[in-house]
Amino acid sequence: MIHPGAIQLNAIAPYFTMFPLDFPLSLLQERAKRGERVLDPFCGRGTTNFAARLLGLDSLGVDVNPVAVAITAAKLVSPTVEEILAEAKRILARPAPKDKPEGEFWTWAYHPATLQDILRFREAFLEESSSPVRLALRGLLLGALHGPLKKPGTYLSNQAPRTYAPKPAYAVRFWRARGLKPPRVDVLEVLRRRAHRYYTHPLPELGKVLLGDSRRMETFKEEKEKFHWVITSPPYYGMRTYIADQWLRYWFLGGPDSVSYGQNSGMNHGSPEHFASDLAKVWNNIALQCEDGAVMVIRFGGIGSRKANPLGLLFESLGYTPWKVVEIRPVPPAPRSRRQAISFLREVDPQVTEWDCFCRLVG
């Protein structure tokens, strides 16, 4: 029986695109057998891996985005609340780092004292971030790094969306026009509340996540056991600003202190043909990691700014692989209030229908 409080951990930090926990959880709950293994080659914020963990199934998540990997890693560990807070106090007692980001954005985004605390954690995690307690602490801070002011003491920043980081020039104009000053936030108190919310009901530590490119065979070189399930949602064609949209969280993990458009989803978005070819590389690679008869479920769709037919693109990518399509189901549209882009005056692309594509590995 899954404790309702344990499910809270899935919400430790947002990600700009993410499918609901019910999607992988219901599939695995109804059809997976004990001892089977689960793979997500585009794990995003680790929803598939967390669903597998809830059900006692081993899993592997892979993503090219360090933010995605850090969020997923925080969902696969179970330090105690006491361990998390003790480590937070140790880090906060460190001397303030001498190097800090400069510029108008940082002055408006964070109170100086809050920024100093954030920098202490950033420096500590860059030195070491492999222990369960630090993986959890890092995930808690990623989730609190920016968000709305309407819940005082919940987020560390000035007014901002929680799902993606605002671009600096626009954000400064927004804050200045409204006279919004960054609040002084008690970082330890924020961590105390979040740790109690997400880590009070521990789960067995199960599953792992890799920073890697699923198009490359060497990403899976350490895997010795085969997988029985693949549940995934690749980047939709044209969605290539994952790191730019998460640039503040990426900075916290060691990235630059400005928006970087040089890194993307890892997939080639130059044309539908190039994109389908890259997807095919992934499907062929993971086929080698799976048992004959393994089931793969792909949630896929499109964005309004691209004219490519998402289903046609997906079928093309599967055409030269050992995966056989057995069923296609349309996904009911998400309520507008739950759409990720609706915040901070951001325009929303017209949604294109999503599908769940069920495949079976034919040996």
Short mmCIF file of C-alpha atoms in Angstrom, two decimals:
data_model
loop_
_atom_site.label_atom_id
_atom_site.label_comp_id
_atom_site.label_asym_id
_atom_site.label_seq_id
_atom_site.Cartn_x
_atom_site.Cartn_y
_atom_site.Cartn_z
CA MET A 1 0.00 0.00 0.00
CA ILE A 2 1.46 3.36 -1.04
CA HIS A 3 1.29 6.00 1.70
CA PRO A 4 -0.38 9.15 0.27
CA GLY A 5 2.36 11.28 1.85
CA ALA A 6 5.05 9.41 -0.07
CA ILE A 7 3.52 10.51 -3.38
CA GLN A 8 4.25 14.14 -2.47
CA LEU A 9 7.91 13.61 -3.38
CA ASN A 10 6.99 13.62 -7.07
CA ALA A 11 6.27 17.36 -6.75
CA ILE A 12 9.65 18.28 -5.23
CA ALA A 13 10.53 20.50 -8.19
CA PRO A 14 8.66 21.48 -11.35
CA TYR A 15 9.76 20.96 -14.92
CA PHE A 16 8.39 22.87 -17.89
CA THR A 17 7.09 19.72 -19.56
CA MET A 18 5.96 16.74 -17.56
CA PHE A 19 3.29 14.07 -17.74
CA PRO A 20 1.12 13.24 -14.71
CA LEU A 21 2.19 10.53 -12.29
CA ASP A 22 -1.01 8.58 -13.00
CA PHE A 23 0.20 7.87 -16.54
CA PRO A 24 3.16 5.57 -15.71
CA LEU A 25 1.78 4.54 -12.31
CA SER A 26 -1.48 3.14 -13.66
CA LEU A 27 0.27 1.29 -16.49
CA LEU A 28 2.79 -0.36 -14.19
CA GLN A 29 0.27 -1.01 -11.43
CA GLU A 30 -2.06 -2.86 -13.79
CA ARG A 31 0.42 -4.73 -15.96
CA ALA A 32 3.96 -4.93 -14.56
CA LYS A 33 5.12 -8.01 -12.66
CA ARG A 34 7.30 -8.14 -9.60
CA GLY A 35 10.99 -8.07 -10.50
CA GLU A 36 10.50 -6.35 -13.85
CA ARG A 37 12.66 -3.34 -14.70
CA VAL A 38 11.61 0.02 -16.16
CA LEU A 39 13.51 2.38 -18.47
CA ASP A 40 12.88 6.00 -19.43
CA PRO A 41 15.43 7.26 -22.00
CA PHE A 42 14.01 10.83 -21.80
CA CYS A 43 13.31 10.91 -18.08
CA GLY A 44 12.71 14.65 -17.58
CA ARG A 45 11.79 15.16 -13.95
CA GLY A 46 11.73 11.42 -13.29
CA THR A 47 8.01 10.70 -13.12
CA THR A 48 8.36 7.23 -14.65
CA ASN A 49 11.22 6.37 -12.32
CA PHE A 50 9.30 7.60 -9.30
CA ALA A 51 6.24 5.56 -10.31
CA ALA A 52 8.44 2.48 -10.58
CA ARG A 53 9.92 3.18 -7.15
CA LEU A 54 6.47 3.51 -5.59
CA LEU A 55 5.68 0.02 -6.88
CA GLY A 56 8.98 -1.54 -5.81
CA LEU A 57 10.31 -1.83 -9.37
CA ASP A 58 13.90 -1.09 -10.34
CA SER A 59 14.37 1.58 -13.00
CA LEU A 60 16.82 3.66 -14.98
CA GLY A 61 16.27 7.23 -16.14
CA VAL A 62 18.47 9.00 -18.70
CA ASP A 63 18.47 12.65 -19.70
CA VAL A 64 20.87 15.14 -21.30
CA ASN A 65 19.65 17.98 -19.08
CA PRO A 66 21.46 18.31 -15.72
CA VAL A 67 18.36 19.92 -14.19
CA ALA A 68 16.22 16.92 -15.11
CA VAL A 69 18.82 14.52 -13.73
CA ALA A 70 19.11 16.43 -10.44
CA ILE A 71 15.34 16.48 -9.92
CA THR A 72 15.06 12.77 -10.71
CA ALA A 73 17.94 11.91 -8.38
CA ALA A 74 16.16 13.65 -5.50
CA LYS A 75 13.16 11.35 -6.01
CA LEU A 76 15.22 8.18 -5.70
CA VAL A 77 16.79 8.74 -2.25
CA SER A 78 15.40 8.62 1.30
CA PRO A 79 17.49 10.55 3.83
CA THR A 80 15.68 11.49 7.02
CA VAL A 81 14.39 15.00 7.62
CA GLU A 82 16.88 15.31 10.48
CA GLU A 83 19.80 14.40 8.22
CA ILE A 84 18.70 16.92 5.60
CA LEU A 85 18.39 19.78 8.08
CA ALA A 86 21.68 18.96 9.80
CA GLU A 87 23.47 19.07 6.46
CA ALA A 88 21.72 22.33 5.56
CA LYS A 89 22.94 23.92 8.81
CA ARG A 90 26.50 22.78 8.12
CA ILE A 91 26.43 24.33 4.66
CA LEU A 92 24.87 27.58 5.88
CA ALA A 93 27.69 27.89 8.43
CA ARG A 94 30.29 28.03 5.65
CA PRO A 95 31.93 31.35 4.79
CA ALA A 96 30.10 33.28 2.11
CA PRO A 97 31.58 32.57 -1.34
CA LYS A 98 33.63 35.43 -2.74
CA ASP A 99 32.41 34.97 -6.29
CA LYS A 100 28.85 35.99 -6.96
CA PRO A 101 26.89 36.80 -10.11
CA GLU A 102 26.77 40.47 -11.01
CA GLY A 103 24.13 42.51 -12.78
CA GLU A 104 20.75 44.12 -12.38
CA PHE A 105 18.87 40.85 -12.63
CA TRP A 106 20.52 39.40 -9.54
CA THR A 107 19.86 42.58 -7.53
CA TRP A 108 16.15 42.38 -8.34
CA ALA A 109 15.77 38.58 -8.23
CA TYR A 110 17.11 37.86 -4.73
CA HIS A 111 17.63 39.68 -1.45
CA PRO A 112 21.43 39.97 -0.91
CA ALA A 113 21.37 37.78 2.21
CA THR A 114 19.23 35.14 0.50
CA LEU A 115 21.56 35.12 -2.49
CA GLN A 116 24.54 34.58 -0.18
CA ASP A 117 22.85 31.50 1.26
CA ILE A 118 22.02 30.21 -2.21
CA LEU A 119 25.66 30.66 -3.18
CA ARG A 120 26.79 28.67 -0.13
CA PHE A 121 24.67 25.74 -1.24
CA ARG A 122 25.75 26.07 -4.87
CA GLU A 123 29.41 26.00 -3.90
CA ALA A 124 28.91 23.02 -1.57
CA PHE A 125 27.06 20.99 -4.22
CA LEU A 126 29.71 21.71 -6.83
CA GLU A 127 32.24 20.22 -4.41
CA GLU A 128 30.16 17.12 -3.63
CA SER A 129 26.63 16.14 -4.55
CA SER A 130 26.59 12.35 -4.65
CA SER A 131 25.40 11.47 -1.13
CA PRO A 132 21.67 10.81 -0.63
CA VAL A 133 21.32 13.73 1.78
CA ARG A 134 22.91 16.18 -0.65
CA LEU A 135 20.90 14.85 -3.58
CA ALA A 136 17.73 15.45 -1.57
CA LEU A 137 18.84 18.88 -0.35
CA ARG A 138 19.77 19.93 -3.88
CA GLY A 139 16.36 18.84 -5.15
CA LEU A 140 14.57 20.77 -2.42
CA LEU A 141 16.45 23.94 -3.33
CA LEU A 142 15.86 23.48 -7.05
CA GLY A 143 12.15 23.42 -6.32
CA ALA A 144 12.32 26.54 -4.14
CA LEU A 145 14.76 28.57 -6.25
CA HIS A 146 12.09 30.71 -7.91
CA GLY A 147 8.32 31.04 -7.73
CA PRO A 148 5.39 33.32 -6.88
CA LEU A 149 5.33 35.72 -3.93
CA LYS A 150 1.72 34.92 -3.00
CA LYS A 151 2.97 32.23 -0.59
CA PRO A 152 5.53 34.07 1.58
CA GLY A 153 8.49 31.95 2.62
CA THR A 154 7.78 29.25 0.04
CA TYR A 155 10.21 30.36 -2.67
CA LEU A 156 13.53 32.20 -2.47
CA SER A 157 13.07 34.73 -5.27
CA ASN A 158 11.18 37.82 -6.23
CA GLN A 159 7.89 37.19 -8.10
CA ALA A 160 8.51 34.58 -10.81
CA PRO A 161 6.97 31.49 -12.38
CA ARG A 162 7.95 28.24 -10.72
CA THR A 163 8.01 26.09 -13.86
CA TYR A 164 10.56 28.07 -15.86
CA ALA A 165 13.01 30.90 -15.23
CA PRO A 166 12.13 34.34 -16.63
CA LYS A 167 14.60 35.95 -19.00
CA PRO A 168 16.61 38.64 -17.16
CA ALA A 169 15.73 41.77 -19.16
CA TYR A 170 12.00 41.05 -19.15
CA ALA A 171 12.03 40.08 -15.47
CA VAL A 172 13.76 43.32 -14.41
CA ARG A 173 11.23 45.39 -16.36
CA PHE A 174 8.39 43.42 -14.78
CA TRP A 175 9.69 43.86 -11.23
CA ARG A 176 10.62 47.53 -11.64
CA ALA A 177 7.26 48.48 -13.20
CA ARG A 178 5.41 46.93 -10.26
CA GLY A 179 7.83 48.01 -7.54
CA LEU A 180 8.43 44.39 -6.53
CA LYS A 181 11.45 44.03 -4.23
CA PRO A 182 12.95 40.63 -3.40
CA PRO A 183 12.05 39.52 0.14
CA ARG A 184 14.56 38.38 2.73
CA VAL A 185 13.85 34.66 3.00
CA ASP A 186 14.87 32.33 5.81
CA VAL A 187 16.36 29.58 3.65
CA LEU A 188 16.63 27.09 6.50
CA GLU A 189 12.96 27.52 7.35
CA VAL A 190 11.99 26.99 3.70
CA LEU A 191 14.06 23.81 3.70
CA ARG A 192 12.53 22.68 6.99
CA ARG A 193 8.99 22.91 5.62
CA ARG A 194 9.90 21.31 2.31
CA ALA A 195 11.88 18.48 3.90
CA HIS A 196 8.93 17.60 6.16
CA ARG A 197 6.58 17.69 3.18
CA TYR A 198 8.64 15.52 0.86
CA TYR A 199 10.80 13.24 3.03
CA THR A 200 8.66 12.38 6.06
CA HIS A 201 7.46 9.11 4.49
CA PRO A 202 10.57 7.32 3.19
CA LEU A 203 10.49 4.75 0.41
CA PRO A 204 13.00 1.97 -0.29
CA GLU A 205 15.88 3.42 -2.29
CA LEU A 206 15.42 1.95 -5.75
CA GLY A 207 16.37 3.07 -9.25
CA LYS A 208 19.04 5.33 -10.67
CA VAL A 209 19.43 8.19 -13.14
CA LEU A 210 22.21 8.97 -15.60
CA LEU A 211 23.27 12.22 -17.24
CA GLY A 212 23.64 11.02 -20.81
CA ASP A 213 22.41 10.94 -24.39
CA SER A 214 20.15 8.00 -25.23
CA ARG A 215 21.14 8.30 -28.89
CA ARG A 216 24.60 7.05 -27.92
CA MET A 217 25.07 3.35 -27.26
CA GLU A 218 27.82 3.95 -24.69
CA THR A 219 25.28 5.62 -22.40
CA PHE A 220 24.01 2.15 -21.51
CA LYS A 221 27.36 0.36 -21.31
CA GLU A 222 27.13 -0.27 -17.54
CA GLU A 223 23.70 -1.90 -17.74
CA LYS A 224 23.88 -5.65 -17.23
CA GLU A 225 20.22 -6.53 -16.69
CA LYS A 226 17.50 -6.19 -19.31
CA PHE A 227 14.40 -4.00 -19.09
CA HIS A 228 10.79 -5.11 -19.48
CA TRP A 229 9.12 -1.70 -19.73
CA VAL A 230 9.90 1.57 -21.45
CA ILE A 231 7.60 4.48 -20.55
CA THR A 232 8.73 7.78 -21.94
CA SER A 233 7.87 11.10 -23.56
CA PRO A 234 10.56 12.44 -25.92
CA PRO A 235 10.97 16.16 -26.56
CA TYR A 236 8.33 17.20 -29.08
CA TYR A 237 9.67 18.37 -32.41
CA GLY A 238 10.68 22.02 -32.05
CA MET A 239 10.96 21.99 -28.24
CA ARG A 240 14.65 22.71 -27.81
CA THR A 241 14.89 25.35 -25.09
CA TYR A 242 14.80 23.08 -22.05
CA ILE A 243 18.05 24.41 -20.58
CA ALA A 244 17.32 28.02 -21.58
CA ASP A 245 13.89 27.77 -19.94
CA GLN A 246 15.53 26.36 -16.80
CA TRP A 247 18.59 28.61 -16.88
CA LEU A 248 18.42 29.64 -13.19
CA ARG A 249 18.25 26.05 -12.00
CA TYR A 250 20.99 25.19 -14.49
CA TRP A 251 23.12 28.02 -13.04
CA PHE A 252 22.55 26.62 -9.53
CA LEU A 253 23.98 23.30 -10.75
CA GLY A 254 27.11 24.97 -12.12
CA GLY A 255 25.98 26.50 -15.41
CA PRO A 256 26.55 30.10 -16.54
CA ASP A 257 24.89 33.04 -14.77
CA SER A 258 23.10 34.09 -17.96
CA VAL A 259 20.71 32.46 -20.40
CA SER A 260 22.45 29.98 -22.70
CA TYR A 261 20.79 28.95 -25.95
CA GLY A 262 23.76 26.87 -27.04
CA GLN A 263 22.48 23.73 -25.32
CA ASN A 264 19.16 22.10 -26.07
CA SER A 265 17.30 18.83 -25.76
CA GLY A 266 20.12 16.96 -27.49
CA MET A 267 17.84 16.04 -30.40
CA ASN A 268 18.32 17.41 -33.91
CA HIS A 269 15.40 19.75 -34.62
CA GLY A 270 16.74 20.90 -38.00
CA SER A 271 14.00 19.07 -39.90
CA PRO A 272 11.35 16.42 -39.22
CA GLU A 273 13.56 13.88 -41.00
CA HIS A 274 16.57 14.64 -38.82
CA PHE A 275 14.44 14.49 -35.70
CA ALA A 276 12.87 11.14 -36.67
CA SER A 277 16.34 9.77 -37.39
CA ASP A 278 17.52 10.75 -33.92
CA LEU A 279 14.47 9.15 -32.31
CA ALA A 280 15.15 5.97 -34.28
CA LYS A 281 18.67 5.85 -32.80
CA VAL A 282 17.15 5.91 -29.33
CA TRP A 283 14.55 3.23 -30.09
CA ASN A 284 17.23 0.95 -31.57
CA ASN A 285 19.61 1.53 -28.65
CA ILE A 286 17.08 0.77 -25.98
CA ALA A 287 15.82 -2.29 -27.87
CA LEU A 288 19.23 -3.82 -27.16
CA GLN A 289 18.67 -3.17 -23.46
CA CYS A 290 15.24 -4.81 -23.35
CA GLU A 291 13.90 -8.35 -23.11
CA ASP A 292 12.10 -9.76 -26.15
CA GLY A 293 8.43 -8.89 -25.81
CA ALA A 294 9.15 -5.77 -23.76
CA VAL A 295 6.46 -3.09 -23.85
CA MET A 296 7.21 0.50 -24.79
CA VAL A 297 4.68 3.29 -24.27
CA ILE A 298 5.49 6.66 -25.84
CA ARG A 299 3.54 9.81 -25.07
CA PHE A 300 4.07 12.15 -28.01
CA GLY A 301 2.53 15.24 -29.55
CA GLY A 302 3.44 18.52 -31.17
CA ILE A 303 3.61 22.24 -30.60
CA GLY A 304 1.59 24.79 -32.50
CA SER A 305 4.59 26.55 -34.02
CA ARG A 306 5.66 23.44 -35.96
CA LYS A 307 3.71 22.04 -38.90
CA ALA A 308 5.11 18.50 -38.81
CA ASN A 309 2.56 15.74 -38.18
CA PRO A 310 3.55 14.31 -34.78
CA LEU A 311 2.10 10.85 -35.42
CA GLY A 312 3.69 10.65 -38.85
CA LEU A 313 7.01 11.67 -37.37
CA LEU A 314 6.72 9.06 -34.62
CA PHE A 315 5.78 6.28 -37.06
CA GLU A 316 8.72 7.23 -39.25
CA SER A 317 11.08 6.97 -36.28
CA LEU A 318 9.79 3.50 -35.40
CA GLY A 319 9.79 2.20 -38.97
CA TYR A 320 13.34 0.87 -39.00
CA THR A 321 13.41 -0.51 -35.47
CA PRO A 322 12.36 -3.82 -33.89
CA TRP A 323 9.47 -2.11 -32.09
CA LYS A 324 6.02 -2.97 -33.45
CA VAL A 325 3.18 -0.49 -32.90
CA VAL A 326 0.19 -2.32 -31.43
CA GLU A 327 -2.11 0.51 -30.31
CA ILE A 328 -2.55 4.30 -30.49
CA ARG A 329 -4.67 6.19 -27.97
CA PRO A 330 -5.43 9.93 -27.96
CA VAL A 331 -4.65 11.67 -24.67
CA PRO A 332 -7.47 13.85 -23.28
CA PRO A 333 -6.36 17.51 -23.31
CA ALA A 334 -5.13 18.93 -20.01
CA PRO A 335 -7.30 21.63 -18.43
CA ARG A 336 -6.03 25.08 -19.31
CA SER A 337 -5.43 25.84 -15.65
CA ARG A 338 -2.94 22.98 -15.49
CA ARG A 339 -0.98 23.93 -18.58
CA GLN A 340 2.60 24.65 -17.63
CA ALA A 341 3.16 27.85 -19.61
CA ILE A 342 0.36 29.91 -18.09
CA SER A 343 2.22 32.22 -15.73
CA PHE A 344 4.25 35.41 -15.78
CA LEU A 345 2.34 36.74 -18.83
CA ARG A 346 3.84 34.14 -21.13
CA GLU A 347 2.07 33.34 -24.41
CA VAL A 348 0.89 29.76 -24.81
CA ASP A 349 1.31 27.92 -28.10
CA PRO A 350 -1.88 26.29 -29.40
CA GLN A 351 -1.82 22.73 -28.18
CA VAL A 352 -1.71 19.83 -30.58
CA THR A 353 -3.35 16.55 -29.63
CA GLU A 354 -1.13 14.10 -27.77
CA TRP A 355 -1.12 10.34 -28.26
CA ASP A 356 0.03 7.32 -26.31
CA CYS A 357 1.72 4.87 -28.64
CA PHE A 358 1.96 1.28 -27.37
CA CYS A 359 4.71 -0.86 -28.91
CA ARG A 360 6.11 -4.33 -28.37
CA LEU A 361 9.67 -5.48 -28.98
CA VAL A 362 9.74 -8.16 -31.63
CA GLY A 363 12.89 -10.27 -31.50
#
